[in-house]
Coordinates of C-alpha atoms in Angstrom, one line a residue:
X19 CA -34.2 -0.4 -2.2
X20 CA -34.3 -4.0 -2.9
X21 CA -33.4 -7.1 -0.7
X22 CA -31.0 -7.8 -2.3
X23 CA -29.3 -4.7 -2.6
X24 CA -29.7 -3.8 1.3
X25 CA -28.5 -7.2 1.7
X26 CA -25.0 -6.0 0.2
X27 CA -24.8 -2.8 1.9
X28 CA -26.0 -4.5 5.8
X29 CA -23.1 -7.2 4.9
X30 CA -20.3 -4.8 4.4
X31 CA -21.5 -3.0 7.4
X32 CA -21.3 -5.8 9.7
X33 CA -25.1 -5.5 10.0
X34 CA -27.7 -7.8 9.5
X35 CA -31.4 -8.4 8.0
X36 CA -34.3 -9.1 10.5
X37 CA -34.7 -12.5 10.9
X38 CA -31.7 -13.3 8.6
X39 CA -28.8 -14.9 9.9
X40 CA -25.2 -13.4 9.7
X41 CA -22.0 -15.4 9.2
X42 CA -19.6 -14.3 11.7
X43 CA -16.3 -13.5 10.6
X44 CA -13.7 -16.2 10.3
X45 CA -11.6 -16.1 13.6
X46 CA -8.1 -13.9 13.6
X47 CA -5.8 -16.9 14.9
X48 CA -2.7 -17.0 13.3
X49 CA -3.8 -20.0 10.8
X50 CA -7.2 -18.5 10.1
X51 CA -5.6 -14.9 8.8
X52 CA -3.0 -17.5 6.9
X53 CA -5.7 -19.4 5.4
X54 CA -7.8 -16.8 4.6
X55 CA -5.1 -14.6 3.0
X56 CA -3.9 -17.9 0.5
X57 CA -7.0 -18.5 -0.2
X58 CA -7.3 -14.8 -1.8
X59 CA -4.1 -15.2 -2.8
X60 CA -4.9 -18.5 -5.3
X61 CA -8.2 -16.4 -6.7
X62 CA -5.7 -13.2 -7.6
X63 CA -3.3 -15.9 -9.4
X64 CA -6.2 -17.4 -11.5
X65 CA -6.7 -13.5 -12.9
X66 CA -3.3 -11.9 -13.3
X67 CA -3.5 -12.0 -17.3
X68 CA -6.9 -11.1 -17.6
X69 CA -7.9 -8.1 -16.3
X70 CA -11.9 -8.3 -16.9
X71 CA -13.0 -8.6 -13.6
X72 CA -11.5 -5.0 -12.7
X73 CA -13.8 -2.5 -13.2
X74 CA -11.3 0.3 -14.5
X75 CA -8.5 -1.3 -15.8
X76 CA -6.5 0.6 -17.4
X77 CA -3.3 0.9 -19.8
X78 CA -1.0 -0.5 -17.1
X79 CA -3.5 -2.5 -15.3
X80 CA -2.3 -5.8 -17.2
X81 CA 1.1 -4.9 -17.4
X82 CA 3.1 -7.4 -14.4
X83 CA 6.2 -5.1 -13.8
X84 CA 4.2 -2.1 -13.1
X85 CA 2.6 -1.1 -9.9
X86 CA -1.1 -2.0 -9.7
X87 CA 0.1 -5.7 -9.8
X88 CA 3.3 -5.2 -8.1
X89 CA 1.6 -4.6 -4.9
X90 CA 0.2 -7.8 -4.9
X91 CA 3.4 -9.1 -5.1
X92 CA 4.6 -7.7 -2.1
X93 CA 1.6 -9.1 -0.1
X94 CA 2.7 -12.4 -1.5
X95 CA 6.1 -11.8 -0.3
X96 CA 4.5 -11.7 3.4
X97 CA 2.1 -13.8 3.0
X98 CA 5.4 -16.4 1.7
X99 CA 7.4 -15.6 4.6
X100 CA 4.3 -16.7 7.3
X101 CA 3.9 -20.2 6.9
X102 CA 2.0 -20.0 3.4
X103 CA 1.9 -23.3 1.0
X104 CA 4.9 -23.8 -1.2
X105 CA 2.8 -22.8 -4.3
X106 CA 2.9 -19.0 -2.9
X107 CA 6.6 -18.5 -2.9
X108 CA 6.8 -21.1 -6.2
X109 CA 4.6 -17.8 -7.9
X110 CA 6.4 -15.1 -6.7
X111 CA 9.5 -17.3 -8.2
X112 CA 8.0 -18.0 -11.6
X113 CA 6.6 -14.0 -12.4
X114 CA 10.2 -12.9 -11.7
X115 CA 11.6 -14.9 -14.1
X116 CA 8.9 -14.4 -16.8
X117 CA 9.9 -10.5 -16.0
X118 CA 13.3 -11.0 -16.7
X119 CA 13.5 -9.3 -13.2
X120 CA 13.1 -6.4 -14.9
X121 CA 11.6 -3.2 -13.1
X122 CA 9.1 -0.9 -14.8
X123 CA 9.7 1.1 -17.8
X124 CA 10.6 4.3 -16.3
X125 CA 13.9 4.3 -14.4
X126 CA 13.2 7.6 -12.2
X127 CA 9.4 6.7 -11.8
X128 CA 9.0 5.2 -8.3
X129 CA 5.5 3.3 -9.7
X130 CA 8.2 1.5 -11.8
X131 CA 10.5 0.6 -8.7
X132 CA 7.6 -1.1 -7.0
X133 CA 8.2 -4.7 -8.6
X134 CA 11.8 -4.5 -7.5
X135 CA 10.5 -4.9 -3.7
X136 CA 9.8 -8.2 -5.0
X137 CA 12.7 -9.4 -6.7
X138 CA 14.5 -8.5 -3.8
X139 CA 12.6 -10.8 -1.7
X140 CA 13.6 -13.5 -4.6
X141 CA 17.1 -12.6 -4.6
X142 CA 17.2 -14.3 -0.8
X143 CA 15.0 -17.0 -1.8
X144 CA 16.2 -19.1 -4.3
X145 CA 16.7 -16.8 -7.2
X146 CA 19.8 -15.2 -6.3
X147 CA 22.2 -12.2 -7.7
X148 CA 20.3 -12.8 -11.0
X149 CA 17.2 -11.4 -9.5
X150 CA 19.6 -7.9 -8.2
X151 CA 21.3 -7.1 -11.6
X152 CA 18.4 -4.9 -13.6
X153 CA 17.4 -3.8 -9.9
X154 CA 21.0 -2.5 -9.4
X155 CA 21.3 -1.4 -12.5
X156 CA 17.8 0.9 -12.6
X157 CA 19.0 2.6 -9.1
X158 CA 22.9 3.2 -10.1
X159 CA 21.0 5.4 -13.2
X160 CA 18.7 7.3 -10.5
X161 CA 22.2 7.7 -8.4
X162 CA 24.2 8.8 -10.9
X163 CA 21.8 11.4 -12.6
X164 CA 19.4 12.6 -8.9
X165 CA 16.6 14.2 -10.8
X166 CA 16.6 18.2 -10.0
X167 CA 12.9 19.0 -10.2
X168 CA 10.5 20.4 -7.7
X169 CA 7.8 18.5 -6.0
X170 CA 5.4 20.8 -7.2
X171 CA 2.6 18.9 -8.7
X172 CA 2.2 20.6 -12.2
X173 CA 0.3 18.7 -15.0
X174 CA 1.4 20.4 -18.1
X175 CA -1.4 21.2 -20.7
X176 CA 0.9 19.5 -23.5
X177 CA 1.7 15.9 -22.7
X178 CA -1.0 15.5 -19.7
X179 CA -0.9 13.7 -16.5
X180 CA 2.0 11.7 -17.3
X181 CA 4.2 14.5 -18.3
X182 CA 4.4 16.3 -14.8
X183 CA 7.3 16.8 -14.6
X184 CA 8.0 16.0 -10.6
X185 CA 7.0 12.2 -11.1
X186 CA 10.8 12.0 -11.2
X187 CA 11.2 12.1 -7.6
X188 CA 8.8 11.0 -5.1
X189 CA 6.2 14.4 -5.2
X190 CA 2.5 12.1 -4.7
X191 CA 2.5 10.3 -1.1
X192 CA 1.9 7.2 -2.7
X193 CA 6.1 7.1 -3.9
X194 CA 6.7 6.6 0.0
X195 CA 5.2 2.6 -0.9
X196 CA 6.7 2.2 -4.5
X197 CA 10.1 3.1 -4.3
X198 CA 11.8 3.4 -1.0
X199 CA 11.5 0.0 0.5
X200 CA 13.2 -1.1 -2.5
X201 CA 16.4 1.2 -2.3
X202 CA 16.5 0.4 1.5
X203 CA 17.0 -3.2 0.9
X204 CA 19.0 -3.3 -1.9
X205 CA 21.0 -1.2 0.6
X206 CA 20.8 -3.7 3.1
X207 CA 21.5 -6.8 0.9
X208 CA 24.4 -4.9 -1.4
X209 CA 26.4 -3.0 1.9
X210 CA 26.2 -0.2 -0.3
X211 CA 25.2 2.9 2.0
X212 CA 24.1 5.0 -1.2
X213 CA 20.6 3.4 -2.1
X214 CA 20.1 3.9 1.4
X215 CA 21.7 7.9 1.5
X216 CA 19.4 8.8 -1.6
X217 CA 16.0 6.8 -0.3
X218 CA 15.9 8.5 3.4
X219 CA 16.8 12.1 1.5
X220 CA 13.8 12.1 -0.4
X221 CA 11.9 10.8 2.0
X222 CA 12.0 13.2 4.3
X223 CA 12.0 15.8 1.1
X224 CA 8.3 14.2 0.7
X225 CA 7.6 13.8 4.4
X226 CA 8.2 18.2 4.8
X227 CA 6.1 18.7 1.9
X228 CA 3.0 16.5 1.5
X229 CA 3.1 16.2 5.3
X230 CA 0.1 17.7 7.1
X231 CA 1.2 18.2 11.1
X232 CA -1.6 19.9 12.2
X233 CA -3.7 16.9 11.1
X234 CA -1.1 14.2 11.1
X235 CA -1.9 13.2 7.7
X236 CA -0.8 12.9 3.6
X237 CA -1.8 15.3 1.3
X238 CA -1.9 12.8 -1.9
X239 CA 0.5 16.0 -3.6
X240 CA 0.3 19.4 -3.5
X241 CA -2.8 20.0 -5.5
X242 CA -4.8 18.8 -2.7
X243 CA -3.3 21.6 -0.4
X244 CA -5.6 24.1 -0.9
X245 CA -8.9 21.9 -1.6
X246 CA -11.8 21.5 0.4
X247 CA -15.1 19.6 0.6
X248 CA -18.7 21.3 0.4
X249 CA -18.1 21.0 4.6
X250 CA -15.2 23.0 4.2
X251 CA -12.8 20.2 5.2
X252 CA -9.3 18.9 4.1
X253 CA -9.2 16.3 1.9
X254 CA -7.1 13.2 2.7
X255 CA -7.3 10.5 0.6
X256 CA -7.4 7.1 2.5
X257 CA -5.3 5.0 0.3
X258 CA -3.0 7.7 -0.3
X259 CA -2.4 7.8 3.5
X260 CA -2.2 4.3 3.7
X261 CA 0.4 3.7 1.3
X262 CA 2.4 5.9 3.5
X263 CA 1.8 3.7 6.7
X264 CA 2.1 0.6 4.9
X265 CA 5.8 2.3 3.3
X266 CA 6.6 3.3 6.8
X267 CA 5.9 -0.3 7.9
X268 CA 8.3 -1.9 5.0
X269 CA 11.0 0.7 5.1
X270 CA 11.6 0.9 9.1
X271 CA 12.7 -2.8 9.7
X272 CA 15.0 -2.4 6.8
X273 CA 17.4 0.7 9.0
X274 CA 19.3 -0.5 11.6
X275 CA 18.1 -0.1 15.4
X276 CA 20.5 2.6 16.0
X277 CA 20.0 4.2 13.3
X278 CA 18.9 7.9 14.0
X279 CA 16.8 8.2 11.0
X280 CA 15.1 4.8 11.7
X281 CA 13.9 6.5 15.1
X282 CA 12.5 9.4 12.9
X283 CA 11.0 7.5 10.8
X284 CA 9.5 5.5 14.0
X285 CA 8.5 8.6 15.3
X286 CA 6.0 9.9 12.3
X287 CA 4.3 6.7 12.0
X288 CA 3.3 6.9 15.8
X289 CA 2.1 10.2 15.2
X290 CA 0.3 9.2 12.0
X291 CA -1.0 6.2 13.7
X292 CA -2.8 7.8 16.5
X293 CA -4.3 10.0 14.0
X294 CA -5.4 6.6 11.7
X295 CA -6.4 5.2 14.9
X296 CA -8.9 8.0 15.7
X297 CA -10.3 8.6 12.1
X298 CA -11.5 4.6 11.8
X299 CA -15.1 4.2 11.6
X300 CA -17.5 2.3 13.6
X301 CA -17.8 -0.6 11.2
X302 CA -13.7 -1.2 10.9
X303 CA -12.8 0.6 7.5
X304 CA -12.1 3.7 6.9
X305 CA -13.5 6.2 4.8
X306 CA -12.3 6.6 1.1
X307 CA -12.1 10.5 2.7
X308 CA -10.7 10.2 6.2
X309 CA -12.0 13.6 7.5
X310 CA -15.7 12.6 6.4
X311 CA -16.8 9.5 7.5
X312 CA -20.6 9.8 7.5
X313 CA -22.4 8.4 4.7
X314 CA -19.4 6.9 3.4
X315 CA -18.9 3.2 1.5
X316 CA -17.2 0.5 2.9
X317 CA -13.3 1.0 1.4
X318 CA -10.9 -2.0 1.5
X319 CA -7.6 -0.9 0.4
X320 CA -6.6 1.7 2.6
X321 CA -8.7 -0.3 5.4
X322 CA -5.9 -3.3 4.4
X323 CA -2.9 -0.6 4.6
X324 CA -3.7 0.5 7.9
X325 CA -4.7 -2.9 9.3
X326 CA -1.5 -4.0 8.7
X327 CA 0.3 -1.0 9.7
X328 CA -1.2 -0.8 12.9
X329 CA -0.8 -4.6 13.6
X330 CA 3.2 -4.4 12.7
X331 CA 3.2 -1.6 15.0
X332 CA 1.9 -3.5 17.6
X333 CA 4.4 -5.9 17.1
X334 CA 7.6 -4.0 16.3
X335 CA 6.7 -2.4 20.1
X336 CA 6.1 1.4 18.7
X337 CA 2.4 1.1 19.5
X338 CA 0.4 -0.2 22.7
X339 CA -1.5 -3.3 22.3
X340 CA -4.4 -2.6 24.5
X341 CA -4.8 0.7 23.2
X342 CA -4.4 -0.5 19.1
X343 CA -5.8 -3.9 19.5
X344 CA -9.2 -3.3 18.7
X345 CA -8.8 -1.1 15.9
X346 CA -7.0 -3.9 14.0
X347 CA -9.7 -5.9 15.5
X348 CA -12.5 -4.1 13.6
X349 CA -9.9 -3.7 10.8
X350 CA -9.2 -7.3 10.2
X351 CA -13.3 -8.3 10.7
X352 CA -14.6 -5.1 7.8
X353 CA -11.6 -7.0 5.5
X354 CA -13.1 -10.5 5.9
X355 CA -16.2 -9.1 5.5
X356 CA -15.3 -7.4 2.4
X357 CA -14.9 -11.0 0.6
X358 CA -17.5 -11.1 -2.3
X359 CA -19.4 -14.8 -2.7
X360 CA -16.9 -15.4 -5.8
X361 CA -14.0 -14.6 -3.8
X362 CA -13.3 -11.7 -4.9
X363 CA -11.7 -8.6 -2.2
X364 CA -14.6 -6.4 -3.1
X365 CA -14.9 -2.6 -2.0
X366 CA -11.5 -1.7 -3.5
X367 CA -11.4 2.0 -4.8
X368 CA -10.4 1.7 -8.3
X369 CA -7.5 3.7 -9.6
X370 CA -7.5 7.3 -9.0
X371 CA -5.5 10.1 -6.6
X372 CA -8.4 11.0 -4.7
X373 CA -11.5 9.7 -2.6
X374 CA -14.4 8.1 -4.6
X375 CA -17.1 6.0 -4.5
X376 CA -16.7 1.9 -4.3
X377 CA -18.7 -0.5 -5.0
X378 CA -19.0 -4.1 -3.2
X379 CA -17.3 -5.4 -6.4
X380 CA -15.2 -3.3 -7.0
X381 CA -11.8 -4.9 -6.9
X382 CA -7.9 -4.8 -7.6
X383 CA -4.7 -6.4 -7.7
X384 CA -3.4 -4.0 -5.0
X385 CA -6.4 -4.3 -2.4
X386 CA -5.8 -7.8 -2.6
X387 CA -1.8 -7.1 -1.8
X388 CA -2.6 -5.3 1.6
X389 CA -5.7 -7.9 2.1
X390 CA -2.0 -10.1 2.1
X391 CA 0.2 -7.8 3.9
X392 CA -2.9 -7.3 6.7
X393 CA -3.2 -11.1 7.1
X394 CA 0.7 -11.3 8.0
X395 CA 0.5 -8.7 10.4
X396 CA -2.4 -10.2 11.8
X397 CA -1.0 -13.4 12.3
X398 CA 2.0 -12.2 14.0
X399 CA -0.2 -10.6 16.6
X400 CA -1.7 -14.1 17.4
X401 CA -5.0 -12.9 18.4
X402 CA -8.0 -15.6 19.2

């Protein structure tokens, strides 16, 4: 192995060269995880139209209304509401009207709701109803024509992946991030009770399906049920599972206190996040396979996800801080340490539905969106 290629690997461990000096991480402050965060932030603008520095960027990988970058925009969003510089909120601002606020393509396909989230965040922020009416519009269609399909995860031989025929309703874990924040506040911000009717009933339709109990976590959708690893273990996909924290994270705050499905929902993401909790590796990240951890690569997206799950949990009171403090601790450091000598978020698993390998530049518009969303939660937390 070369220098400079143990060099690499010792920096996203947190460990360090004889005789080589480390940089320690930046402090957690509420300013430093700001700074840090819009920082990132200014480097992801510079690159949203050009997608060459993604390793496998694909088809909808340059497209802005579809979910690879709308995830970044819903770190922005947080990152906007948390003392950022004008020029955040000025972007989110700007790609909403060069969208048309337009959602995705595909009216019933949650990856296509995911832009909404944003637009939503607009519509209170200087853009308006404007910014609600192809939102509204998109949602009315799912509500007047609820898709009766399975959630059985069938990729047909003619037509492929895209095909399958229960991508009309929320049948792959990561749904629980796209879609349902966005009907929830549309709820909130229209009075209209249905968004909010329709979003919790397939939630739950998801949550009784893909939901694990035994282990407390996600199958990504129900072809991982039955697989296992060479060490005969299950196989939950870390970003897949952190989608659904991160979902959890967005969608609770948007129910009402009293609300009894708002405790539910409460409820499942303390018993997901003592699970997440346990699972987190020595270094602060998480494995790209949460049940194997050995020999594992650094992984910065679902590392983000749960960093900031864990730290709004802190704050919204569900979780203790002494007992959660340090895992957000060790999440927050392996996330700064992550930031390549360009810039970039590196360690980001590229595109896929389950747990692969990751490289230290390996990066994407939605690592850098829960890099955002960690950063917010962080800084609420105030930690020194």
């Amino acid at each position: 192995m070369s220098l400079r290629t143990a060099t690499l690997l010792l920096l996203a461990l947190g460990g360090a060269l004889p005789g080589v000096a480390m940089a320690q991480p930046a402090a957690a402050s509420p300013q430093a995880a700001i700074d840090a965060a819009t920082r990132l932030a200014r480097w992801q603008l510079q690159r949203m139209s050009d997608t060459s520095h993604i390793s496998r960027a694909g088809g909808e990988t340059g497209n802005p209304r579809a979910w690879e970058q709308a995830a970044f925009w819903v770190g922005m969003t947080a990152l906007a509401d948390h003392g950022a510089p004008p020029d955040i909120a000025a972007a989110i601002l700007a790609m909403g009207r060069a969208n048309q606020w337009q959602p995705g393509r595909l009216p019933f396909f949650a990856d296509d709701h995911a832009i909404t989230q944003s637009y939503l965040w607009a519509a209170k922020h200087g853009a308006g109803s404007e910014a609600l009416q192809a939102v509204r519009r998109t949602f009315d269609k799912v509500l007047a024509n609820p898709p009766r399909v399975t959630l059985a995860f069938v990729v047909p031989e003619k037509g492929g992946y895209g095909a399958t025929e229960c991508l009309k309703r929320w049948c792959w874990c990561d749904a629980l991030f796209m879609a349902p924040p966005a009907m929830l506040e549309l709820s909130r911000q229209t009075g209209d009770r249905r968004y909010r009717d329709y979003a919790i009933r397939e939630i739950w339709a998801t949550v009784n399906f893909l939901y694990d109990p035994a282990e407390r976590l996600f199958y990504r959708d129900s072809r991982f049920f039955d697989r296992r690893d060479a060490k005969g273990r299950k196989m939950f996909w870390s970003r897949g599972n952190g989608w659904v924290v991160a979902g959890l994270a967005l969608m609770i705050p948007k129910l009402t206190k009293g609300d009894p499905e708002r405790r539910k929902l409460e409820a499942l993401f303390v018993e997901m996040a003592g699970k997440v909790k346990a699972v987190q590796k020595p270094d602060g990240y998480w494995a790209p396979s949460l049940l194997a951890p050995e020999d594992s690569p650094p992984e910065s997206s679902g590392t983000a996800f749960y960093t900031f799950g864990l730290a709004w949990g802190v704050k919204a009171g569900l979780l203790s801080r002494a007992e959660y403090e340090p895992a957000i601790r060790k999440g927050w450091s392996a996330l700064q340490r992550a930031i390549q000598p360009d810039g970039r978020l590196g360690w980001v698993q590229q595109v896929s539905d389950r747990p692969e390998q990751v490289l230290a530049t390996d990066t994407q518009y939605y690592g850098v969106g829960g890099f955002l969303l960690a950063a917010a939660a962080v800084a609420d937390l105030k930690l020194d």
